Amino acid sequence: MPGLKGKHRSGCPVGAALDVLGDRWSMLIIRDLMVRGYRTFKEFQGSGEGIATNILADRLQRLETAGIVSSEKDPEDARRVFYRLTEKGIDLAPVLLELLMWGARHEAPKSAGPVMKQMMAMMAKDRVGFLAEVRKRWEERDLTPLIPKFGG
Amino acid sequence: MPGLKGKHRSGCPVGAALDVLGDRWSMLIIRDLMVRGYRTFKEFQGSGEGIATNILADRLQRLETAGIVSSEKDPEDARRVFYRLTEKGIDLAPVLLELLMWGARHEAPKSAGPVMKQMMAMMAKDRVGFLAEVRKRWEERDLTPLIPKFGG
DNA sequence: CCGGATCCGTTTCGATACTG
DNA sequence: CAGTATCGAAACGGATCCGG
């Protein structure tokens, strides 16, 4: 069973946060849950250009243990599991937002399509409103992708 | 020579950002540079409760390759090297800030001393001003720790 | 001394095959 | 569909060594 160990505990909140989020996949799963409306194992699998199934299973479990994600079985189909962000998880929205904006500005400026650019402008102009919308979506269990909703 | 490989490039800026930052140590080094005023190999070493020297060397090089950190030799002491955030690196301030606030709220609420609490309140109340102060410190090459400066 | 590089045992990752 | 099991390949951490 793979899994990272908590190590540095230097008392700094950043270190504590990175104990859970400081790896290649966790934030991508959170992004899928938060802005793409994904909720099943299968959906995550086809998302970030292929995470291995064992790693995905491990990360979901770690995130659940950390209280960032919750899971429940589909009442209509016993073999299906729905994942969802907890309150603690949706509170990561500002982190994800800033990471997205930094990445868009410095790491992938040319790959940003018009929809992404529009969203970027939206976020820069009305940060608070945007975050409020993300949370509202979460409260209402709205599973439509966030970007089309904003891109119009 | 250890080193992570860029892998997922799913076109999403978050994925691109995590190609560089999605590991256990990079953001901690950036925190040390940004808010603690650290600038030498030795200082980083004694910081996050012990990163191995080979890993530290590798991460510094990766961050430099990514354009987040720059290095220059101490003109007065040839064996010493000073590291510093680039413009791209200081642009990570909002990400680090949000990570810090999330961690303080959800992961290490009890370990937050009065100074940290004061800083949290300050950041929550005047986010823009706080970020401006961080950037100003960077522009002026101010190496005093950020927290005492704010804690008063 | 300082900033690394090298070596080595251990842990984690990633790909794929497989199961309930 | 949602995970386990397996296994070779990386990456990690610790210790040590080395050039300046």
mmCIF file of C-alpha atoms (C1' of nucleotides) in Angstrom:
data_model
loop_
_atom_site.group_PDB
_atom_site.id
_atom_site.type_symbol
_atom_site.label_atom_id
_atom_site.label_comp_id
_atom_site.label_asym_id
_atom_site.label_seq_id
_atom_site.Cartn_x
_atom_site.Cartn_y
_atom_site.Cartn_z
ATOM 1 C CA MET A 1 0.000 0.000 0.000
ATOM 2 C CA PRO A 2 1.699 3.195 -1.151
ATOM 3 C CA GLY A 3 1.392 6.332 0.895
ATOM 4 C CA LEU A 4 3.431 9.312 1.988
ATOM 5 C CA LYS A 5 4.460 9.751 5.570
ATOM 6 C CA GLY A 6 4.030 12.924 7.523
ATOM 7 C CA LYS A 7 7.513 14.149 8.142
ATOM 8 C CA HIS A 8 8.473 17.697 8.783
ATOM 9 C CA ARG A 9 5.968 19.028 11.289
ATOM 10 C CA SER A 10 8.048 22.162 11.768
ATOM 11 C CA GLY A 11 5.108 23.872 13.395
ATOM 12 C CA CYS A 12 4.607 26.032 10.321
ATOM 13 C CA PRO A 13 1.118 25.848 8.816
ATOM 14 C CA VAL A 14 2.629 25.715 5.349
ATOM 15 C CA GLY A 15 4.537 22.575 6.266
ATOM 16 C CA ALA A 16 1.408 21.059 7.754
ATOM 17 C CA ALA A 17 -0.561 21.829 4.603
ATOM 18 C CA LEU A 18 2.127 20.316 2.423
ATOM 19 C CA ASP A 19 2.066 17.124 4.456
ATOM 20 C CA VAL A 20 -1.251 16.444 2.757
ATOM 21 C CA LEU A 21 -1.047 18.425 -0.472
ATOM 22 C CA GLY A 22 2.658 18.338 -1.271
ATOM 23 C CA ASP A 23 2.638 15.789 -4.042
ATOM 24 C CA ARG A 24 2.008 15.583 -7.730
ATOM 25 C CA TRP A 25 -1.640 14.542 -7.716
ATOM 26 C CA SER A 26 -3.649 15.665 -4.715
ATOM 27 C CA MET A 27 -4.329 19.195 -5.921
ATOM 28 C CA LEU A 28 -5.281 17.875 -9.348
ATOM 29 C CA ILE A 29 -7.904 15.630 -7.802
ATOM 30 C CA ILE A 30 -9.169 18.583 -5.800
ATOM 31 C CA ARG A 31 -9.312 20.673 -8.961
ATOM 32 C CA ASP A 32 -11.338 17.963 -10.685
ATOM 33 C CA LEU A 33 -13.779 17.905 -7.790
ATOM 34 C CA MET A 34 -13.963 21.665 -7.474
ATOM 35 C CA VAL A 35 -14.116 23.051 -10.978
ATOM 36 C CA ARG A 36 -14.847 20.123 -13.254
ATOM 37 C CA GLY A 37 -17.615 18.490 -11.291
ATOM 38 C CA TYR A 38 -15.969 15.072 -11.312
ATOM 39 C CA ARG A 39 -16.973 12.645 -8.604
ATOM 40 C CA THR A 40 -16.123 9.079 -9.591
ATOM 41 C CA PHE A 41 -12.921 7.069 -9.703
ATOM 42 C CA LYS A 42 -13.281 6.647 -13.422
ATOM 43 C CA GLU A 43 -13.602 10.349 -14.093
ATOM 44 C CA PHE A 44 -10.445 11.166 -12.150
ATOM 45 C CA GLN A 45 -8.632 8.441 -14.005
ATOM 46 C CA GLY A 46 -9.224 9.967 -17.398
ATOM 47 C CA SER A 47 -8.411 13.453 -16.200
ATOM 48 C CA GLY A 48 -4.858 14.512 -15.436
ATOM 49 C CA GLU A 49 -3.358 12.659 -18.358
ATOM 50 C CA GLY A 50 -3.411 9.310 -16.614
ATOM 51 C CA ILE A 51 -2.789 8.753 -12.941
ATOM 52 C CA ALA A 52 -2.130 5.110 -12.074
ATOM 53 C CA THR A 53 -5.092 3.445 -10.430
ATOM 54 C CA ASN A 54 -3.189 2.449 -7.309
ATOM 55 C CA ILE A 55 -1.906 5.979 -6.808
ATOM 56 C CA LEU A 56 -5.374 7.395 -7.373
ATOM 57 C CA ALA A 57 -6.839 4.995 -4.835
ATOM 58 C CA ASP A 58 -4.144 5.946 -2.356
ATOM 59 C CA ARG A 59 -4.571 9.685 -2.818
ATOM 60 C CA LEU A 60 -8.344 9.499 -2.472
ATOM 61 C CA GLN A 61 -7.929 7.585 0.749
ATOM 62 C CA ARG A 62 -5.343 10.023 2.067
ATOM 63 C CA LEU A 63 -7.539 12.984 1.214
ATOM 64 C CA GLU A 64 -10.453 11.302 2.922
ATOM 65 C CA THR A 65 -8.357 10.548 5.996
ATOM 66 C CA ALA A 66 -7.267 14.179 6.026
ATOM 67 C CA GLY A 67 -10.909 15.255 5.971
ATOM 68 C CA ILE A 68 -10.646 17.008 2.613
ATOM 69 C CA VAL A 69 -12.801 14.569 0.693
ATOM 70 C CA SER A 70 -15.750 12.401 1.651
ATOM 71 C CA SER A 71 -17.150 9.383 -0.125
ATOM 72 C CA GLU A 72 -20.481 7.662 -0.303
ATOM 73 C CA LYS A 73 -21.888 4.809 -2.294
ATOM 74 C CA ASP A 74 -24.343 5.418 -5.031
ATOM 75 C CA PRO A 75 -27.691 4.249 -3.565
ATOM 76 C CA GLU A 76 -28.780 3.144 -7.032
ATOM 77 C CA ASP A 77 -25.615 1.303 -8.029
ATOM 78 C CA ALA A 78 -23.696 -0.388 -5.255
ATOM 79 C CA ARG A 79 -20.455 -0.609 -7.171
ATOM 80 C CA ARG A 80 -20.263 3.128 -7.799
ATOM 81 C CA VAL A 81 -18.738 5.546 -5.299
ATOM 82 C CA PHE A 82 -19.219 9.290 -5.278
ATOM 83 C CA TYR A 83 -16.504 11.531 -3.941
ATOM 84 C CA ARG A 84 -17.113 15.047 -2.778
ATOM 85 C CA LEU A 85 -15.156 17.857 -1.194
ATOM 86 C CA THR A 86 -15.795 18.535 2.463
ATOM 87 C CA GLU A 87 -15.994 22.037 3.905
ATOM 88 C CA LYS A 88 -12.290 21.784 4.603
ATOM 89 C CA GLY A 89 -11.767 20.770 1.003
ATOM 90 C CA ILE A 90 -13.787 23.584 -0.519
ATOM 91 C CA ASP A 91 -11.763 25.966 1.621
ATOM 92 C CA LEU A 92 -8.857 25.140 -0.677
ATOM 93 C CA ALA A 93 -10.530 27.147 -3.428
ATOM 94 C CA PRO A 94 -8.344 30.231 -2.900
ATOM 95 C CA VAL A 95 -5.177 28.128 -3.031
ATOM 96 C CA LEU A 96 -6.289 26.466 -6.224
ATOM 97 C CA LEU A 97 -7.341 29.781 -7.693
ATOM 98 C CA GLU A 98 -3.966 31.379 -7.046
ATOM 99 C CA LEU A 99 -2.140 28.333 -8.330
ATOM 100 C CA LEU A 100 -4.206 28.465 -11.476
ATOM 101 C CA MET A 101 -3.532 32.142 -12.017
ATOM 102 C CA TRP A 102 0.173 31.757 -11.408
ATOM 103 C CA GLY A 103 0.385 28.795 -13.736
ATOM 104 C CA ALA A 104 -1.582 30.576 -16.413
ATOM 105 C CA ARG A 105 0.649 33.627 -16.203
ATOM 106 C CA HIS A 106 4.030 31.958 -15.929
ATOM 107 C CA GLU A 107 3.862 28.361 -16.982
ATOM 108 C CA ALA A 108 1.242 27.986 -19.664
ATOM 109 C CA PRO A 109 0.442 31.431 -21.002
ATOM 110 C CA LYS A 110 0.243 30.364 -24.615
ATOM 111 C CA SER A 111 -1.846 27.266 -24.044
ATOM 112 C CA ALA A 112 -4.607 29.351 -22.515
ATOM 113 C CA GLY A 113 -7.598 29.404 -24.830
ATOM 114 C CA PRO A 114 -10.121 32.231 -25.003
ATOM 115 C CA VAL A 115 -12.372 30.645 -22.374
ATOM 116 C CA MET A 116 -9.464 30.347 -19.963
ATOM 117 C CA LYS A 117 -8.463 33.927 -20.645
ATOM 118 C CA GLN A 118 -11.958 35.079 -19.961
ATOM 119 C CA MET A 119 -12.008 33.178 -16.703
ATOM 120 C CA MET A 120 -8.636 34.635 -15.766
ATOM 121 C CA ALA A 121 -9.899 38.143 -16.352
ATOM 122 C CA MET A 122 -13.022 37.353 -14.360
ATOM 123 C CA MET A 123 -11.038 36.033 -11.446
ATOM 124 C CA ALA A 124 -8.644 38.952 -11.432
ATOM 125 C CA LYS A 125 -11.464 41.463 -11.542
ATOM 126 C CA ASP A 126 -13.819 39.908 -9.024
ATOM 127 C CA ARG A 127 -11.897 37.485 -6.881
ATOM 128 C CA VAL A 128 -14.377 37.502 -4.025
ATOM 129 C CA GLY A 129 -17.369 37.008 -6.281
ATOM 130 C CA PHE A 130 -15.668 34.195 -8.092
ATOM 131 C CA LEU A 131 -14.831 32.361 -4.883
ATOM 132 C CA ALA A 132 -18.387 32.887 -3.696
ATOM 133 C CA GLU A 133 -19.649 31.272 -6.887
ATOM 134 C CA VAL A 134 -17.345 28.288 -6.400
ATOM 135 C CA ARG A 135 -18.682 27.794 -2.902
ATOM 136 C CA LYS A 136 -22.272 28.207 -3.989
ATOM 137 C CA ARG A 137 -21.772 25.541 -6.625
ATOM 138 C CA TRP A 138 -20.413 23.270 -3.938
ATOM 139 C CA GLU A 139 -23.312 23.920 -1.565
ATOM 140 C CA GLU A 140 -25.828 23.261 -4.292
ATOM 141 C CA ARG A 141 -23.976 20.155 -5.473
ATOM 142 C CA ASP A 142 -23.808 21.661 -8.913
ATOM 143 C CA LEU A 143 -21.785 19.300 -11.084
ATOM 144 C CA THR A 144 -21.620 21.317 -14.269
ATOM 145 C CA PRO A 145 -18.104 22.369 -15.202
ATOM 146 C CA LEU A 146 -17.267 25.761 -13.797
ATOM 147 C CA ILE A 147 -15.653 27.226 -16.873
ATOM 148 C CA PRO A 148 -18.571 26.996 -19.328
ATOM 149 C CA LYS A 149 -20.744 28.477 -16.609
ATOM 150 C CA PHE A 150 -18.491 31.491 -16.581
ATOM 151 C CA GLY A 151 -17.430 31.539 -20.181
ATOM 152 C CA GLY A 152 -21.088 31.689 -21.132
ATOM 153 C CA MET B 1 21.135 12.972 -9.837
ATOM 154 C CA PRO B 2 17.600 12.883 -8.486
ATOM 155 C CA GLY B 3 14.920 14.927 -10.141
ATOM 156 C CA LEU B 4 11.266 14.816 -11.004
ATOM 157 C CA LYS B 5 10.159 14.561 -14.564
ATOM 158 C CA GLY B 6 7.524 16.715 -16.140
ATOM 159 C CA LYS B 7 4.683 14.425 -16.900
ATOM 160 C CA HIS B 8 1.095 15.370 -17.178
ATOM 161 C CA ARG B 9 0.991 18.549 -19.266
ATOM 162 C CA SER B 10 -2.778 18.248 -19.576
ATOM 163 C CA GLY B 11 -2.945 21.804 -20.824
ATOM 164 C CA CYS B 12 -4.311 22.945 -17.504
ATOM 165 C CA PRO B 13 -2.281 25.686 -15.824
ATOM 166 C CA VAL B 14 -2.685 23.948 -12.481
ATOM 167 C CA GLY B 15 -1.000 20.857 -13.864
ATOM 168 C CA ALA B 16 1.784 22.979 -15.310
ATOM 169 C CA ALA B 17 2.308 24.696 -11.976
ATOM 170 C CA LEU B 18 2.406 21.381 -10.154
ATOM 171 C CA ASP B 19 5.058 20.095 -12.537
ATOM 172 C CA VAL B 20 7.422 22.413 -10.690
ATOM 173 C CA LEU B 21 5.802 22.857 -7.298
ATOM 174 C CA GLY B 22 4.093 19.518 -6.767
ATOM 175 C CA ASP B 23 6.493 18.006 -4.295
ATOM 176 C CA ARG B 24 7.199 18.026 -0.628
ATOM 177 C CA TRP B 25 9.938 20.657 -0.504
ATOM 178 C CA SER B 26 9.769 23.296 -3.219
ATOM 179 C CA MET B 27 7.134 25.476 -1.589
ATOM 180 C CA LEU B 28 8.962 25.273 1.725
ATOM 181 C CA ILE B 29 12.127 26.609 0.124
ATOM 182 C CA ILE B 30 10.088 29.379 -1.449
ATOM 183 C CA ARG B 31 8.543 30.172 1.919
ATOM 184 C CA ASP B 32 12.003 30.397 3.467
ATOM 185 C CA LEU B 33 13.091 32.797 0.754
ATOM 186 C CA MET B 34 9.924 34.839 0.848
ATOM 187 C CA VAL B 35 9.016 35.264 4.489
ATOM 188 C CA ARG B 36 12.047 34.184 6.487
ATOM 189 C CA GLY B 37 14.746 35.985 4.559
ATOM 190 C CA TYR B 38 16.864 32.874 4.093
ATOM 191 C CA ARG B 39 19.283 32.846 1.200
ATOM 192 C CA THR B 40 22.006 30.222 1.707
ATOM 193 C CA PHE B 41 22.142 26.450 1.361
ATOM 194 C CA LYS B 42 22.943 26.115 5.030
ATOM 195 C CA GLU B 43 19.954 28.146 6.140
ATOM 196 C CA PHE B 44 17.541 26.066 4.102
ATOM 197 C CA GLN B 45 19.096 22.951 5.498
ATOM 198 C CA GLY B 46 18.297 23.814 9.086
ATOM 199 C CA SER B 47 14.815 24.997 8.232
ATOM 200 C CA GLY B 48 12.060 22.527 7.419
ATOM 201 C CA GLU B 49 13.148 19.974 9.978
ATOM 202 C CA GLY B 50 15.922 18.574 7.849
ATOM 203 C CA ILE B 51 15.865 18.165 4.106
ATOM 204 C CA ALA B 52 18.628 15.906 2.777
ATOM 205 C CA THR B 53 21.447 17.825 1.114
ATOM 206 C CA ASN B 54 21.120 16.056 -2.200
ATOM 207 C CA ILE B 55 17.406 16.744 -2.337
ATOM 208 C CA LEU B 56 17.961 20.371 -1.408
ATOM 209 C CA ALA B 57 20.593 20.771 -4.096
ATOM 210 C CA ASP B 58 18.281 19.180 -6.618
ATOM 211 C CA ARG B 59 15.284 21.330 -5.700
ATOM 212 C CA LEU B 60 17.317 24.539 -5.814
ATOM 213 C CA GLN B 61 18.542 23.611 -9.240
ATOM 214 C CA ARG B 62 15.075 22.717 -10.442
ATOM 215 C CA LEU B 63 13.666 25.976 -9.129
ATOM 216 C CA GLU B 64 16.467 27.856 -10.824
ATOM 217 C CA THR B 65 15.875 26.027 -14.087
ATOM 218 C CA ALA B 66 12.195 26.879 -13.795
ATOM 219 C CA GLY B 67 13.089 30.545 -13.385
ATOM 220 C CA ILE B 68 11.660 30.796 -9.888
ATOM 221 C CA VAL B 69 14.966 31.236 -8.092
ATOM 222 C CA SER B 70 18.262 32.828 -9.090
ATOM 223 C CA SER B 71 21.684 32.354 -7.568
ATOM 224 C CA GLU B 72 24.835 34.397 -7.341
ATOM 225 C CA LYS B 73 28.115 33.981 -5.570
ATOM 226 C CA ASP B 74 28.961 36.080 -2.588
ATOM 227 C CA PRO B 75 31.556 38.538 -3.920
ATOM 228 C CA GLU B 76 33.250 38.558 -0.525
ATOM 229 C CA ASP B 77 33.332 34.835 0.072
ATOM 230 C CA ALA B 78 33.756 32.616 -2.955
ATOM 231 C CA ARG B 79 32.449 29.507 -1.238
ATOM 232 C CA ARG B 80 29.108 31.059 -0.361
ATOM 233 C CA VAL B 81 26.126 31.238 -2.725
ATOM 234 C CA PHE B 82 23.125 33.495 -2.318
ATOM 235 C CA TYR B 83 19.742 32.405 -3.592
ATOM 236 C CA ARG B 84 16.941 34.785 -4.317
ATOM 237 C CA LEU B 85 13.426 34.680 -5.715
ATOM 238 C CA THR B 86 12.940 35.972 -9.224
ATOM 239 C CA GLU B 87 9.943 38.023 -10.276
ATOM 240 C CA LYS B 88 8.255 34.786 -11.225
ATOM 241 C CA GLY B 89 9.094 33.449 -7.796
ATOM 242 C CA ILE B 90 7.755 36.401 -5.851
ATOM 243 C CA ASP B 91 4.561 36.064 -7.857
ATOM 244 C CA LEU B 92 3.962 32.912 -5.857
ATOM 245 C CA ALA B 93 3.223 35.049 -2.813
ATOM 246 C CA PRO B 94 -0.558 34.740 -3.141
ATOM 247 C CA VAL B 95 -0.320 30.962 -3.436
ATOM 248 C CA LEU B 96 1.864 30.740 -0.363
ATOM 249 C CA LEU B 97 -0.374 33.132 1.514
ATOM 250 C CA GLU B 98 -3.495 31.089 0.822
ATOM 251 C CA LEU B 99 -1.710 27.873 1.664
ATOM 252 C CA LEU B 100 -0.588 29.377 4.938
ATOM 253 C CA MET B 101 -4.054 30.557 5.825
ATOM 254 C CA TRP B 102 -5.630 27.247 4.946
ATOM 255 C CA GLY B 103 -3.030 25.341 6.925
ATOM 256 C CA ALA B 104 -3.418 27.628 9.901
ATOM 257 C CA ARG B 105 -7.184 27.239 9.875
ATOM 258 C CA HIS B 106 -7.457 23.528 9.210
ATOM 259 C CA GLU B 107 -4.196 21.772 9.879
ATOM 260 C CA ALA B 108 -2.386 23.581 12.664
ATOM 261 C CA PRO B 109 -4.884 25.817 14.391
ATOM 262 C CA LYS B 110 -3.646 25.084 17.884
ATOM 263 C CA SER B 111 0.034 25.444 17.098
ATOM 264 C CA ALA B 112 -0.501 29.009 15.954
ATOM 265 C CA GLY B 113 1.065 31.361 18.467
ATOM 266 C CA PRO B 114 -0.115 34.931 19.079
ATOM 267 C CA VAL B 115 2.239 36.345 16.449
ATOM 268 C CA MET B 116 0.899 33.937 13.854
ATOM 269 C CA LYS B 117 -2.658 34.770 14.842
ATOM 270 C CA GLN B 118 -1.941 38.442 14.509
ATOM 271 C CA MET B 119 -0.467 37.886 11.082
ATOM 272 C CA MET B 120 -3.473 35.787 10.084
ATOM 273 C CA ALA B 121 -5.827 38.552 11.131
ATOM 274 C CA MET B 122 -3.714 41.071 9.273
ATOM 275 C CA MET B 123 -3.720 39.009 6.110
ATOM 276 C CA ALA B 124 -7.434 38.387 6.252
ATOM 277 C CA LYS B 125 -8.194 42.049 6.805
ATOM 278 C CA ASP B 126 -5.831 43.582 4.288
ATOM 279 C CA ARG B 127 -4.817 40.971 1.778
ATOM 280 C CA VAL B 128 -3.752 43.400 -0.881
ATOM 281 C CA GLY B 129 -1.677 45.496 1.478
ATOM 282 C CA PHE B 130 -0.002 42.449 2.899
ATOM 283 C CA LEU B 131 0.960 41.166 -0.528
ATOM 284 C CA ALA B 132 2.232 44.615 -1.441
ATOM 285 C CA GLU B 133 4.440 44.563 1.653
ATOM 286 C CA VAL B 134 5.832 41.153 0.704
ATOM 287 C CA ARG B 135 6.716 42.434 -2.737
ATOM 288 C CA LYS B 136 8.232 45.611 -1.383
ATOM 289 C CA ARG B 137 10.451 43.571 0.916
ATOM 290 C CA TRP B 138 11.564 41.575 -2.073
ATOM 291 C CA GLU B 139 12.304 44.641 -4.163
ATOM 292 C CA GLU B 140 14.323 46.200 -1.369
ATOM 293 C CA ARG B 141 16.139 42.949 -0.644
ATOM 294 C CA ASP B 142 14.932 43.168 2.920
ATOM 295 C CA LEU B 143 16.094 40.010 4.695
ATOM 296 C CA THR B 144 14.459 40.517 8.067
ATOM 297 C CA PRO B 145 11.841 37.902 8.856
ATOM 298 C CA LEU B 146 8.402 39.012 7.759
ATOM 299 C CA ILE B 147 6.499 38.015 10.851
ATOM 300 C CA PRO B 148 8.299 40.178 13.442
ATOM 301 C CA LYS B 149 7.937 43.059 11.026
ATOM 302 C CA PHE B 150 4.205 42.627 11.157
ATOM 303 C CA GLY B 151 3.846 41.397 14.684
ATOM 304 C CA GLY B 152 5.360 44.688 15.788
ATOM 305 C "C1'" DC C 1 33.910 25.464 7.079
ATOM 306 C "C1'" DC C 2 30.260 25.807 2.784
ATOM 307 C "C1'" DG C 3 27.978 23.956 -1.121
ATOM 308 C "C1'" DG C 4 27.255 20.375 -3.153
ATOM 309 C "C1'" DA C 5 28.239 15.212 -5.316
ATOM 310 C "C1'" DT C 6 28.287 10.291 -4.595
ATOM 311 C "C1'" DC C 7 26.910 5.968 -2.781
ATOM 312 C "C1'" DC C 8 23.424 2.959 -0.910
ATOM 313 C "C1'" DG C 9 19.402 0.968 1.427
ATOM 314 C "C1'" DT C 10 14.464 2.107 1.633
ATOM 315 C "C1'" DT C 11 10.236 4.047 0.000
ATOM 316 C "C1'" DT C 12 7.212 5.502 -3.555
ATOM 317 C "C1'" DC C 13 5.810 5.687 -8.342
ATOM 318 C "C1'" DG C 14 3.860 4.143 -12.597
ATOM 319 C "C1'" DA C 15 2.172 0.546 -15.841
ATOM 320 C "C1'" DT C 16 -0.347 -3.272 -16.305
ATOM 321 C "C1'" DA C 17 -2.836 -7.350 -15.076
ATOM 322 C "C1'" DC C 18 -6.263 -8.895 -12.248
ATOM 323 C "C1'" DT C 19 -10.439 -9.327 -8.945
ATOM 324 C "C1'" DG C 20 -15.092 -8.495 -6.449
ATOM 325 C "C1'" DC D 1 -16.651 0.222 -11.951
ATOM 326 C "C1'" DA D 2 -13.669 0.583 -8.218
ATOM 327 C "C1'" DG D 3 -10.237 -0.684 -6.644
ATOM 328 C "C1'" DT D 4 -5.714 -4.713 -5.473
ATOM 329 C "C1'" DA D 5 -1.533 -7.144 -6.635
ATOM 330 C "C1'" DT D 6 2.716 -7.190 -8.632
ATOM 331 C "C1'" DC D 7 7.096 -5.591 -10.207
ATOM 332 C "C1'" DG D 8 10.712 -2.801 -12.371
ATOM 333 C "C1'" DA D 9 12.052 2.023 -12.267
ATOM 334 C "C1'" DA D 10 12.527 6.309 -9.982
ATOM 335 C "C1'" DA D 11 12.966 9.186 -6.047
ATOM 336 C "C1'" DC D 12 13.970 9.707 -1.219
ATOM 337 C "C1'" DG D 13 16.761 10.064 3.131
ATOM 338 C "C1'" DG D 14 21.072 9.503 5.525
ATOM 339 C "C1'" DA D 15 25.806 9.363 5.536
ATOM 340 C "C1'" DT D 16 29.903 10.384 3.682
ATOM 341 C "C1'" DC D 17 33.158 12.439 0.673
ATOM 342 C "C1'" DC D 18 35.203 16.331 -1.873
ATOM 343 C "C1'" DG D 19 36.582 20.850 -4.130
ATOM 344 C "C1'" DG D 20 37.236 25.639 -3.019
#
